[in-house]
Coordinates of C-alpha atoms and ligand atoms in Angstrom, one line a residue:
M1 CA 0.0 0.0 0.0
P2 CA 1.8 3.2 -1.2
D3 CA 0.0 5.7 1.1
P4 CA -1.7 5.4 4.4
Q5 CA -5.5 4.9 4.0
I6 CA -8.5 5.7 6.0
S7 CA -11.5 3.5 5.3
I8 CA -14.9 5.0 6.0
D9 CA -17.7 2.6 6.5
L10 CA -20.8 4.4 5.4
S11 CA -23.2 1.6 6.6
R12 CA -22.0 2.1 10.1
I13 CA -22.4 5.9 9.9
E14 CA -25.9 5.4 8.5
H15 CA -26.7 3.0 11.3
N16 CA -25.4 5.5 14.0
A17 CA -27.4 8.3 12.4
R18 CA -30.6 6.3 12.4
T19 CA -30.1 5.1 16.0
I20 CA -29.6 8.7 17.1
V21 CA -32.4 10.1 15.0
E22 CA -34.9 7.5 16.4
T23 CA -33.8 8.1 20.0
C24 CA -34.0 11.9 19.6
A25 CA -37.5 11.6 18.0
R26 CA -38.8 10.1 21.2
S27 CA -38.0 13.3 23.0
G28 CA -39.3 15.6 20.2
I29 CA -35.8 16.4 19.0
T30 CA -34.8 16.7 15.3
P31 CA -31.0 16.4 14.9
F32 CA -28.7 17.8 12.2
G33 CA -25.7 15.7 11.2
V34 CA -22.3 17.4 11.5
T35 CA -19.9 16.4 8.7
K36 CA -16.9 18.7 9.6
G37 CA -15.0 15.7 11.1
T38 CA -14.8 14.4 7.5
C39 CA -14.3 17.7 5.8
G40 CA -17.8 17.7 4.4
M41 CA -17.3 14.4 2.6
P42 CA -20.5 14.1 0.4
Q43 CA -20.7 10.3 0.8
V44 CA -20.7 10.8 4.6
A45 CA -23.4 13.4 4.4
R46 CA -25.5 11.1 2.2
A47 CA -25.1 8.3 4.7
M48 CA -26.3 10.6 7.5
L49 CA -29.3 11.7 5.4
R50 CA -30.2 8.1 4.7
G51 CA -30.1 7.6 8.5
G52 CA -32.7 10.3 8.8
V53 CA -31.0 13.5 9.9
A54 CA -33.0 16.7 9.0
G55 CA -30.1 18.5 7.6
I56 CA -26.3 18.8 7.6
A57 CA -24.3 21.2 9.7
E58 CA -20.8 22.3 8.8
S59 CA -18.2 24.7 10.0
R60 CA -16.4 25.6 6.8
F61 CA -17.5 27.1 3.4
E62 CA -15.1 24.8 1.5
N63 CA -16.9 21.8 2.9
I64 CA -20.3 23.3 2.2
R65 CA -19.3 24.0 -1.3
R66 CA -18.2 20.4 -1.6
L67 CA -21.6 19.2 -0.4
R68 CA -23.6 21.5 -2.7
D69 CA -21.4 20.7 -5.7
A70 CA -22.1 17.0 -5.1
G71 CA -25.8 17.9 -5.5
I72 CA -26.7 17.7 -1.8
D73 CA -29.7 20.0 -1.5
C74 CA -30.9 19.4 2.1
P75 CA -31.0 22.2 4.6
I76 CA -27.4 23.2 5.5
M77 CA -26.5 25.0 8.8
L78 CA -23.2 26.9 9.2
L79 CA -21.8 26.3 12.7
R80 CA -19.4 29.1 12.8
S81 CA -19.7 32.8 12.1
P82 CA -18.1 33.7 8.8
P83 CA -15.6 36.5 8.4
L84 CA -17.3 39.7 7.2
S85 CA -15.8 39.3 3.7
R86 CA -17.7 36.0 3.2
V87 CA -21.2 37.1 4.2
E88 CA -22.5 37.0 0.7
E89 CA -21.4 33.4 0.3
L90 CA -23.2 32.7 3.6
V91 CA -26.4 34.1 2.4
R92 CA -26.2 32.4 -1.0
T93 CA -25.2 28.9 0.1
V94 CA -26.5 28.3 3.6
D95 CA -30.0 28.0 4.9
I96 CA -29.4 28.8 8.5
S97 CA -26.4 29.8 10.6
L98 CA -25.4 30.1 14.2
Q99 CA -24.7 33.8 15.2
S100 CA -23.6 35.8 18.2
E101 CA -22.3 39.2 16.9
L102 CA -24.7 42.0 16.1
Q103 CA -22.3 43.7 13.7
L104 CA -22.1 40.5 11.6
M105 CA -25.9 40.1 11.5
R106 CA -26.2 43.7 10.4
E107 CA -24.0 42.9 7.4
I108 CA -25.9 39.7 6.8
S109 CA -29.1 41.7 6.7
R110 CA -27.7 44.2 4.3
V111 CA -26.4 41.5 1.9
A112 CA -29.6 39.4 2.2
E113 CA -31.7 42.4 1.4
R114 CA -29.7 43.2 -1.7
L115 CA -30.1 39.6 -2.8
G116 CA -33.8 39.7 -2.0
R117 CA -33.5 37.0 0.7
V118 CA -34.1 36.6 4.4
H119 CA -31.4 34.7 6.2
D120 CA -32.3 32.5 9.2
V121 CA -30.1 32.7 12.3
I122 CA -29.9 30.8 15.5
L123 CA -28.7 33.1 18.3
M124 CA -26.1 31.4 20.3
V125 CA -26.2 31.9 24.1
D126 CA -23.1 31.4 26.2
L127 CA -24.1 29.3 29.2
G128 CA -20.6 29.2 30.6
D129 CA -18.5 27.2 28.2
L130 CA -16.9 30.5 27.2
R131 CA -16.6 29.8 23.5
E132 CA -19.1 31.5 21.2
G133 CA -22.3 33.0 22.4
I134 CA -24.2 36.1 23.5
W135 CA -23.8 36.7 27.3
P136 CA -27.3 36.0 28.8
S137 CA -27.8 39.6 30.0
D138 CA -27.2 40.9 26.5
L139 CA -29.6 38.5 24.8
I140 CA -32.8 40.5 24.9
P141 CA -31.1 43.8 23.7
T142 CA -29.5 41.8 20.9
V143 CA -32.9 40.3 19.9
E144 CA -34.5 43.7 19.9
A145 CA -31.7 45.0 17.6
V146 CA -32.0 42.0 15.3
M147 CA -35.7 42.5 15.0
E148 CA -34.9 45.8 13.3
L149 CA -32.9 44.0 10.6
P150 CA -35.1 43.1 7.6
G151 CA -32.7 40.6 6.0
V152 CA -32.4 38.4 9.1
R153 CA -35.0 36.2 10.8
I154 CA -34.4 34.8 14.3
A155 CA -35.2 31.1 13.7
G156 CA -34.0 29.9 17.1
V157 CA -31.7 30.0 20.0
G158 CA -28.9 27.6 20.8
T159 CA -25.9 26.9 22.9
N160 CA -22.6 25.0 22.6
L161 CA -21.0 23.3 25.5
T162 CA -18.1 21.0 26.2
C163 CA -16.0 22.6 23.5
F164 CA -13.8 25.1 25.3
G165 CA -14.6 25.2 29.0
A166 CA -15.5 21.5 29.0
I167 CA -18.8 22.4 30.7
I168 CA -21.1 19.4 30.7
P169 CA -24.7 19.8 29.5
T170 CA -27.1 19.4 32.5
R171 CA -30.7 19.8 33.1
E172 CA -29.9 23.1 34.8
N173 CA -28.0 24.8 32.0
L174 CA -30.3 23.6 29.3
D175 CA -33.3 24.6 31.4
Q176 CA -31.7 28.1 31.2
L177 CA -31.6 27.8 27.4
V178 CA -35.3 26.9 27.2
A179 CA -36.1 29.8 29.5
H180 CA -34.1 32.1 27.2
A181 CA -36.1 30.7 24.3
Y182 CA -39.4 31.6 26.0
K183 CA -38.1 35.2 26.7
V184 CA -37.1 35.6 23.0
E185 CA -40.5 34.3 21.9
S186 CA -42.3 36.7 24.1
V187 CA -40.2 39.6 22.8
T188 CA -40.6 38.7 19.1
G189 CA -44.2 37.6 19.5
R190 CA -43.7 34.4 17.6
N191 CA -42.6 30.8 18.2
L192 CA -39.0 29.8 17.4
D193 CA -38.4 27.0 15.0
W194 CA -35.3 25.8 16.9
V195 CA -34.1 25.4 20.4
S196 CA -30.7 23.9 19.7
G197 CA -29.3 22.2 22.8
G198 CA -25.8 21.4 21.8
N199 CA -23.7 18.7 20.2
S200 CA -22.9 15.0 20.9
S201 CA -22.1 15.8 24.5
S202 CA -25.8 16.5 25.1
L203 CA -26.7 12.9 24.3
P204 CA -25.8 11.3 27.7
L205 CA -28.3 13.8 29.3
L206 CA -30.9 12.8 26.7
L207 CA -30.3 9.1 27.3
A208 CA -30.6 9.6 31.1
G209 CA -33.9 11.3 30.6
G210 CA -32.7 14.7 31.8
M211 CA -33.2 16.7 28.6
P212 CA -35.6 19.5 29.3
A213 CA -38.7 19.6 27.2
G214 CA -38.5 22.6 24.8
V215 CA -35.1 21.6 23.4
N216 CA -35.9 20.4 19.8
N217 CA -32.6 20.3 18.0
L218 CA -29.1 18.9 18.5
R219 CA -26.1 19.1 16.2
I220 CA -24.5 15.7 16.2
G221 CA -21.1 14.9 14.7
E222 CA -18.9 12.8 16.9
A223 CA -21.6 10.3 18.0
I224 CA -22.7 9.6 14.4
L225 CA -19.2 9.4 13.0
Q226 CA -17.4 7.7 15.9
G227 CA -20.2 6.1 17.8
G228 CA -19.5 8.3 20.9
R229 CA -15.9 7.2 21.5
D230 CA -15.2 10.6 22.9
T231 CA -18.6 11.3 24.3
F232 CA -19.6 8.1 26.1
L233 CA -16.1 7.6 27.6
E234 CA -17.1 5.7 30.8
Q235 CA -20.2 3.9 29.7
P236 CA -20.4 3.3 25.9
W237 CA -23.8 3.7 24.2
E238 CA -23.9 0.1 23.1
A239 CA -26.3 0.7 20.2
L240 CA -23.8 2.9 18.4
D241 CA -21.0 1.5 16.2
R242 CA -17.6 2.8 17.1
D243 CA -15.7 1.3 14.2
A244 CA -16.7 3.3 11.1
F245 CA -13.1 4.6 10.6
E246 CA -9.9 2.7 10.4
L247 CA -6.5 4.1 9.5
T248 CA -4.1 1.7 7.9
G249 CA -0.4 2.1 7.2
E250 CA 2.5 -0.1 6.3
L251 CA 5.4 -1.3 8.4
L252 CA 8.6 0.1 6.9
E253 CA 11.0 -1.2 9.5
V254 CA 10.8 -3.9 12.1
K255 CA 13.8 -4.4 14.4
V256 CA 14.8 -5.3 18.0
K257 CA 16.2 -2.2 19.7
P258 CA 16.7 -1.1 23.3
S259 CA 13.8 0.8 24.8
M260 CA 16.1 3.6 26.1
P261 CA 17.8 6.0 23.6
I262 CA 21.6 6.0 23.7
G263 CA 23.6 9.3 24.2
K264 CA 23.0 12.7 25.7
S265 CA 19.3 13.6 25.4
G266 CA 18.0 17.0 24.4
I267 CA 14.6 18.1 23.0
D268 CA 12.8 16.2 20.2
A269 CA 11.7 17.6 16.8
F270 CA 8.7 19.2 18.4
G271 CA 10.4 21.0 21.3
N272 CA 9.5 18.3 23.9
V273 CA 11.7 16.5 26.3
P274 CA 10.8 12.9 25.8
V275 CA 10.6 10.5 28.8
F276 CA 11.4 6.8 28.3
I277 CA 10.9 3.8 30.5
D278 CA 13.6 1.0 30.3
E279 CA 11.9 -2.2 29.3
G280 CA 15.0 -3.8 27.9
D281 CA 15.2 -4.8 24.3
R282 CA 11.9 -4.7 22.4
L283 CA 10.7 -5.4 18.9
R284 CA 9.9 -2.1 17.3
G285 CA 8.2 -1.2 14.1
I286 CA 8.0 2.0 12.1
A287 CA 4.8 2.7 10.0
N288 CA 4.4 5.3 7.2
I289 CA 2.2 7.5 9.2
G290 CA 3.4 10.7 10.9
R291 CA 2.4 13.9 12.7
E292 CA 1.8 15.4 9.2
D293 CA -1.1 13.0 9.1
V294 CA -2.4 12.4 12.6
I295 CA -2.3 13.3 16.3
A296 CA -0.5 10.1 17.2
E297 CA -1.8 10.2 20.8
G298 CA -5.3 9.6 19.4
L299 CA -4.5 6.2 17.8
T300 CA -5.5 2.8 19.2
P301 CA -4.0 -0.2 17.3
T302 CA -6.5 -2.7 16.3
R303 CA -4.0 -5.6 16.6
A304 CA -3.7 -7.0 20.1
G305 CA -0.4 -6.3 21.8
V306 CA 0.6 -3.4 19.6
R307 CA 1.5 -0.1 21.4
V308 CA 2.1 3.4 19.9
L309 CA 5.4 4.7 21.3
G310 CA 5.3 8.1 19.5
A311 CA 5.6 9.8 16.2
S312 CA 7.7 12.3 14.3
S313 CA 6.6 14.1 11.1
D314 CA 6.5 11.0 8.9
H315 CA 7.2 8.0 11.2
L316 CA 5.0 6.3 13.7
V317 CA 7.0 4.3 16.2
L318 CA 5.4 1.2 17.5
D319 CA 6.2 -1.6 20.0
L320 CA 5.4 -4.9 18.3
T321 CA 6.9 -7.3 20.9
D322 CA 3.6 -8.6 22.0
A323 CA 1.7 -8.3 18.7
D324 CA -0.7 -11.2 18.4
P325 CA -0.4 -12.5 15.7
P326 CA 3.1 -11.1 15.1
L327 CA 3.8 -8.4 12.5
A328 CA 6.6 -8.2 9.9
V329 CA 8.0 -5.6 7.5
G330 CA 5.6 -4.8 4.6
E331 CA 2.5 -5.8 6.5
D332 CA -0.3 -3.4 7.3
V333 CA -1.0 -2.0 10.8
S334 CA -4.4 -0.5 11.5
F335 CA -5.7 1.9 14.1
R336 CA -9.0 3.3 15.5
L337 CA -8.9 7.0 16.1
N338 CA -10.3 9.5 18.5
Y339 CA -12.0 12.6 17.2
G340 CA -8.9 14.8 17.1
A341 CA -7.0 12.1 15.3
L342 CA -9.9 11.7 12.8
L343 CA -9.9 15.4 12.1
T344 CA -6.2 15.5 11.3
V345 CA -6.3 12.3 9.2
M346 CA -9.2 13.7 7.1
T347 CA -7.3 17.0 6.5
S348 CA -4.0 15.3 5.6
E349 CA -3.6 15.1 1.9
Y350 CA -1.2 12.3 2.3
V351 CA -3.9 9.9 3.5
E352 CA -6.1 8.3 0.9
K353 CA -9.8 8.4 1.9
V354 CA -11.6 5.2 1.0
P355 CA -15.4 5.2 1.5
M356 CA -16.9 1.7 1.6
R357 CA -19.8 -0.4 2.8
D358 CA -19.1 -3.3 5.0
V359 CA -22.6 -4.6 5.0
M360 CA -23.5 -5.8 1.5
E361 CA -26.9 -6.9 0.4
Q362 CA -27.6 -10.4 1.6
G363 CA -28.9 -13.3 -0.4
L364 CA -28.6 -11.7 -3.8
T365 CA -28.8 -14.5 -6.3
R366 CA -27.3 -14.2 -9.7
S367 CA -30.3 -13.2 -11.8
Y368 CA -30.8 -10.9 -14.9
V369 CA -33.4 -9.0 -16.7
I370 CA -33.3 -7.6 -20.2
E371 CA -35.0 -4.3 -21.2
T372 CA -34.7 -3.5 -24.8
D373 CA -36.5 -2.5 -28.0
E374 CA -37.1 -4.4 -31.2
A375 CA -33.7 -4.0 -32.8
G376 CA -32.1 -5.0 -29.5
R377 CA -34.3 -8.0 -29.1
A378 CA -33.4 -9.1 -32.7
L379 CA -29.7 -8.8 -32.0
L380 CA -29.8 -10.6 -28.6
A381 CA -31.9 -13.4 -30.2
T382 CA -29.6 -13.8 -33.1
H383 CA -26.7 -14.3 -30.8
H384 CA -28.6 -16.3 -28.2
V385 CA -27.5 -13.8 -25.5
A386 CA -30.2 -14.8 -22.9
E387 CA -29.4 -18.5 -23.2
R388 CA -25.7 -17.8 -22.9
I389 CA -26.2 -15.6 -19.9
E390 CA -28.1 -18.4 -18.3
R391 CA -25.3 -20.8 -19.0
L392 CA -23.1 -18.5 -17.0
G393 CA -25.2 -19.2 -14.0
F394 CA -27.8 -16.4 -14.1
E395 CA -31.5 -17.0 -13.7
P396 CA -34.1 -14.9 -15.5
A397 CA -35.7 -12.5 -13.0
G398 CA -38.3 -9.8 -12.6
A399 CA -37.6 -6.4 -11.3
E400 CA -35.2 -7.6 -8.6
A401 CA -32.5 -8.9 -10.9
S402 CA -28.9 -8.7 -9.8
V403 CA -27.9 -7.4 -13.2
V404 CA -30.1 -5.4 -15.6
L405 CA -29.1 -5.3 -19.2
S406 CA -30.5 -2.7 -21.6
T407 CA -29.8 -1.6 -25.1
D408 CA -30.9 1.3 -27.3
A409 CA -30.2 2.7 -30.7
R410 CA -29.2 6.1 -29.3
R411 CA -27.2 7.2 -26.3
A412 CA -30.1 9.4 -25.3
G413 CA -32.2 6.3 -25.3
I414 CA -30.3 4.7 -22.4
M415 CA -30.8 7.7 -20.1
P416 CA -34.1 6.4 -18.6
F417 CA -32.3 3.1 -17.8
V418 CA -29.5 5.0 -16.0
E419 CA -32.1 7.0 -14.1
A420 CA -34.0 3.8 -13.2
A421 CA -30.8 2.2 -12.1
G422 CA -30.1 5.2 -9.9
R423 CA -33.5 4.8 -8.2
R424 CA -33.1 1.0 -7.7
Y425 CA -30.2 1.5 -5.3
D426 CA -29.7 4.0 -2.5
A427 CA -26.2 4.8 -3.9
L428 CA -24.9 3.9 -7.3
G429 CA -21.7 4.7 -9.3
L430 CA -21.6 5.2 -13.1
I431 CA -18.9 4.2 -15.6
W432 CA -19.4 5.6 -19.0
I433 CA -17.2 4.1 -21.8
D434 CA -17.3 6.3 -24.8
S435 CA -15.0 8.0 -27.2
E436 CA -17.1 11.2 -27.2
A437 CA -17.9 13.2 -24.2
T438 CA -21.5 14.0 -25.3
M439 CA -21.1 17.2 -23.3
M440 CA -21.9 19.7 -26.0
P441 CA -24.1 22.6 -24.7
D442 CA -27.7 21.6 -25.1
D443 CA -28.6 24.8 -27.0
G444 CA -31.9 23.3 -28.4
E445 CA -31.0 24.3 -31.9
G446 CA -28.6 22.6 -34.3
T447 CA -26.9 20.6 -31.6
P448 CA -28.2 17.0 -31.9
A449 CA -29.7 15.8 -28.6
E450 CA -27.3 12.9 -28.9
N451 CA -24.3 15.3 -28.3
A452 CA -25.6 16.4 -24.9
V453 CA -26.5 13.2 -23.3
L454 CA -23.9 13.1 -20.6
R455 CA -24.2 16.8 -19.9
R456 CA -27.9 16.4 -19.4
L457 CA -27.4 13.4 -17.3
L458 CA -24.9 15.1 -15.0
S459 CA -27.1 18.2 -14.7
R460 CA -29.9 16.0 -13.4
L461 CA -28.3 13.0 -11.9
P462 CA -30.8 10.8 -10.1
P463 CA -30.5 11.5 -6.4
H464 CA -28.7 8.3 -5.7
I465 CA -25.9 8.9 -8.2
A466 CA -23.2 11.4 -7.1
A467 CA -20.9 13.1 -9.5
E468 CA -17.9 11.9 -7.6
N469 CA -18.8 8.4 -8.4
V470 CA -19.0 9.0 -12.2
V471 CA -16.2 8.0 -14.5
L472 CA -15.9 8.7 -18.3
L473 CA -13.4 6.3 -19.9
G474 CA -12.0 6.3 -23.4
L475 CA -12.5 10.0 -24.3
R476 CA -10.9 10.7 -27.6
E477 CA -12.1 14.1 -28.6
A478 CA -13.7 17.1 -27.1
D479 CA -14.0 20.6 -28.6
P480 CA -13.0 23.6 -26.5
A481 CA -16.4 24.4 -25.1
E482 CA -16.9 20.7 -24.2
A483 CA -13.5 20.5 -22.6
E484 CA -14.5 23.4 -20.3
A485 CA -17.7 21.6 -19.3
L486 CA -15.8 18.4 -18.7
K487 CA -13.3 20.2 -16.4
A488 CA -16.2 21.8 -14.5
S489 CA -17.9 18.5 -14.0
R490 CA -16.8 16.5 -10.9
M491 CA -16.5 13.2 -12.7
R492 CA -13.2 11.4 -13.3
I493 CA -12.2 11.4 -16.9
Y494 CA -9.7 8.9 -18.5
T495 CA -8.8 10.2 -21.9
M496 CA -7.3 7.8 -24.5
A497 CA -3.9 9.5 -23.9
E498 CA -4.1 8.6 -20.2
I499 CA -5.3 5.1 -21.0
D500 CA -2.4 4.7 -23.4
A501 CA 0.0 5.8 -20.7
V502 CA -1.3 3.7 -17.8
G503 CA -3.0 0.8 -19.6
L504 CA -6.7 0.1 -19.8
R505 CA -6.6 -2.5 -17.0
H506 CA -5.2 0.0 -14.6
A507 CA -7.6 2.7 -15.7
M508 CA -10.6 0.3 -15.4
R509 CA -9.4 -0.8 -11.9
E510 CA -9.4 2.8 -10.8
A511 CA -12.7 3.5 -12.5
I512 CA -14.4 0.6 -10.6
A513 CA -12.9 1.8 -7.3
I514 CA -14.2 5.3 -7.9
A515 CA -17.6 4.1 -9.0
C516 CA -17.9 1.7 -6.0
A517 CA -16.6 4.2 -3.4
G518 CA -19.4 4.2 -0.9
T519 CA -22.0 2.9 -3.4
R520 CA -23.9 -0.3 -3.8
G521 CA -22.1 -0.9 -7.1
F522 CA -22.2 0.7 -10.5
H523 CA -24.0 1.0 -13.8
L524 CA -21.9 0.6 -16.9
C525 CA -22.8 2.5 -20.1
Y526 CA -21.0 1.3 -23.2
S527 CA -21.0 2.9 -26.6
P528 CA -19.5 0.7 -29.3
T529 CA -17.9 3.8 -30.8
A530 CA -15.4 3.6 -28.0
T531 CA -13.9 0.5 -29.5
D532 CA -11.7 0.5 -32.6
M533 CA -13.4 -2.0 -34.9
S534 CA -11.5 -2.1 -38.2
D535 CA -14.4 -3.0 -40.5
W536 CA -16.8 -0.4 -39.2
S537 CA -16.7 3.3 -39.8
G538 CA -18.6 3.9 -36.5
G539 CA -15.8 2.4 -34.5
I540 CA -13.7 5.5 -34.1
G541 CA -12.6 4.8 -30.6
G542 CA -9.1 4.0 -29.2
I543 CA -9.8 0.9 -27.2
T544 CA -9.1 -2.4 -28.9
V545 CA -11.6 -5.2 -29.0
R546 CA -9.5 -7.2 -26.6
E547 CA -9.3 -4.3 -24.2
T548 CA -13.0 -3.9 -24.4
H549 CA -13.5 -7.5 -23.4
S550 CA -11.0 -7.0 -20.6
A551 CA -12.9 -4.0 -19.2
M552 CA -16.1 -5.9 -19.3
E553 CA -14.6 -9.0 -17.6
M554 CA -13.2 -6.7 -14.9
A555 CA -16.7 -5.2 -14.4
A556 CA -18.0 -8.8 -13.9
L557 CA -15.2 -9.8 -11.6
S558 CA -15.7 -6.8 -9.4
G559 CA -19.1 -8.3 -8.4
R560 CA -20.4 -4.8 -8.3
L561 CA -21.9 -4.4 -11.8
R562 CA -25.6 -3.7 -11.2
S563 CA -26.7 -2.8 -14.6
L564 CA -25.3 -2.5 -18.1
S565 CA -26.6 -0.4 -21.1
V566 CA -25.3 -0.6 -24.6
S567 CA -26.1 2.2 -27.0
G568 CA -25.9 2.2 -30.8
I569 CA -27.9 -1.1 -31.2
D570 CA -30.1 -0.4 -34.2
S571 CA -31.1 -2.4 -37.3
G572 CA -28.4 -0.7 -39.4
L573 CA -25.6 -2.1 -37.2
P574 CA -23.3 -4.4 -39.4
A575 CA -23.7 -8.0 -38.4
T576 CA -20.1 -8.4 -37.4
I577 CA -20.2 -5.4 -35.0
G578 CA -23.5 -6.7 -33.6
A579 CA -21.8 -10.1 -32.9
E580 CA -18.9 -8.3 -31.2
C581 CA -21.3 -6.3 -29.0
A582 CA -23.1 -9.5 -28.0
N583 CA -19.7 -10.9 -27.0
F584 CA -18.9 -7.8 -25.0
I585 CA -22.2 -8.2 -23.1
L586 CA -21.3 -11.8 -22.3
S587 CA -17.9 -10.7 -20.9
A588 CA -19.7 -8.3 -18.7
F589 CA -21.7 -11.2 -17.3
G590 CA -18.5 -13.0 -16.5
K591 CA -17.7 -15.0 -19.6
T592 CA -14.0 -15.7 -19.9
I593 CA -12.1 -17.7 -22.4
L594 CA -11.3 -20.5 -19.9
Ligands
PLP601 C1 -18.5 20.8 15.9 C2 -19.8 21.4 16.4 C3 -20.9 20.6 16.7 C4 -20.8 19.1 16.6 O1 -20.0 18.6 17.7 P1 -19.9 17.0 18.0 O2 -19.2 16.9 19.3 O3 -19.0 16.5 16.9 O4 -21.2 16.4 18.0 C5 -22.0 21.2 17.1 N1 -22.1 22.5 17.2 C6 -21.1 23.3 16.9 C7 -21.3 24.8 17.1 C8 -19.9 22.8 16.5 O5 -18.9 23.7 16.3

């Protein structure tokens, strides 16, 4: 493994979100999910939303932009006041924000009025933690001043605890919050939407039945992401899963060395005077993870007997003497992380982020269904495709098939299949093998609809397909306007030049990984124009026939191909090309030479 990796199990995150949402609902609380621990990773936000959170809360605009760009259109709350210079961005991108400074709210109002909007705020009250918040005695004067601001609406009051002063949420301090909410309601003369009673650290009070009635929102990050590792320290909340994240590095050196350094000791690379205990000679290992990537103190090895001794910028020093089973150079070591360690890992550009799902669908039999038109039916019948698919071990099925095959004459014709595939799964990737980008502007005049298929698809992706899980493979030409659109899209594009450089197998392996990252599998769209077929003028692509088979076989081998569409199947297709297409389809169902 070249770089350290953090795996992110989206099913565990979804499970935690659902558990917390259901528990909160019993007390009349609607939680928002906080994604800042993962830098606003869209897949994580989607997992939280599947679990039922009412919206996403984030601390940084960069992360919010990442979420919005990925097509996440749920309510988004900004957890931190923006600098004055970014107020316009706030009003444009965020539905609701936490605020404590009148000067800033004046600016928000000015900008919101100019944009013809009203921005919702939750006024933060400082109940003693001494981070953000209006001091209680200033609350009513602030409310009265905000009521004069036409561009700002007071949507609620809230508080944040356990962040700076480590003040624990209790019935007493949250009772005060509810009392403040009543006062604000009587001054404004209307009900507040939200009384936001804190973060994950408020959950123990909720579980203990001490949450005052009147609190109707919590902003939950750590407990959803980490299952309350840092919140429920003494008594874990058993229903939550603590293992959604795992950091893995590789052992670069394993040697027996003394446990005491030799020579005159000074200060280490970080200005500390290290303290060592003499345990005699020990087996020590070095992993390729450092302080550039993680707060080493927040790591817990998953392997029994392994201990973290410390870290420098790029090296993690471990004691492996008691590792059970033992570890050797070149092997992987994995760690659980506390919240601080998670934050640093997610912001380290040296650590690869690998979203995944541990819990796959159960009892999925190999079954198929074909959706096609007359030309497609004729082609598939000529080449006995259905029988040959069945000989590969697939049963004919109804709607619940494990692989759906569709064909159409035009690229535009396969769009409904892609959309249907997107609806069938809660999260699906898309691999589009084509020589053309089909991204021309859809100007409605002159440009054939065929040229804008992918563009239209990207502009209205079904909710369960995310742009970051879309790959275009085999691109051979794009005019300048199209190239711009391609760069602006968030999909991964493998041009023929790149495929020539790295090889099709490598590109396809990466494409499958991207399409499967955090999804239930992928839909594969194949246009025969992607393949260089010598006796056909339509075959202008750069991928060879053999490589096309190889790509299809890899799709089958991944076990994650959920549906396949082939475009360009019409009655005018030369018989030899039709035969080739039928063979490609069979490769995608797992047919190999041996
Ligand atoms: C980070 C943050 C949260 C979420 O905290 P967790 O402990 O991760 O649940 C909630 N509210 C505010 C204001 C925050 O900054």
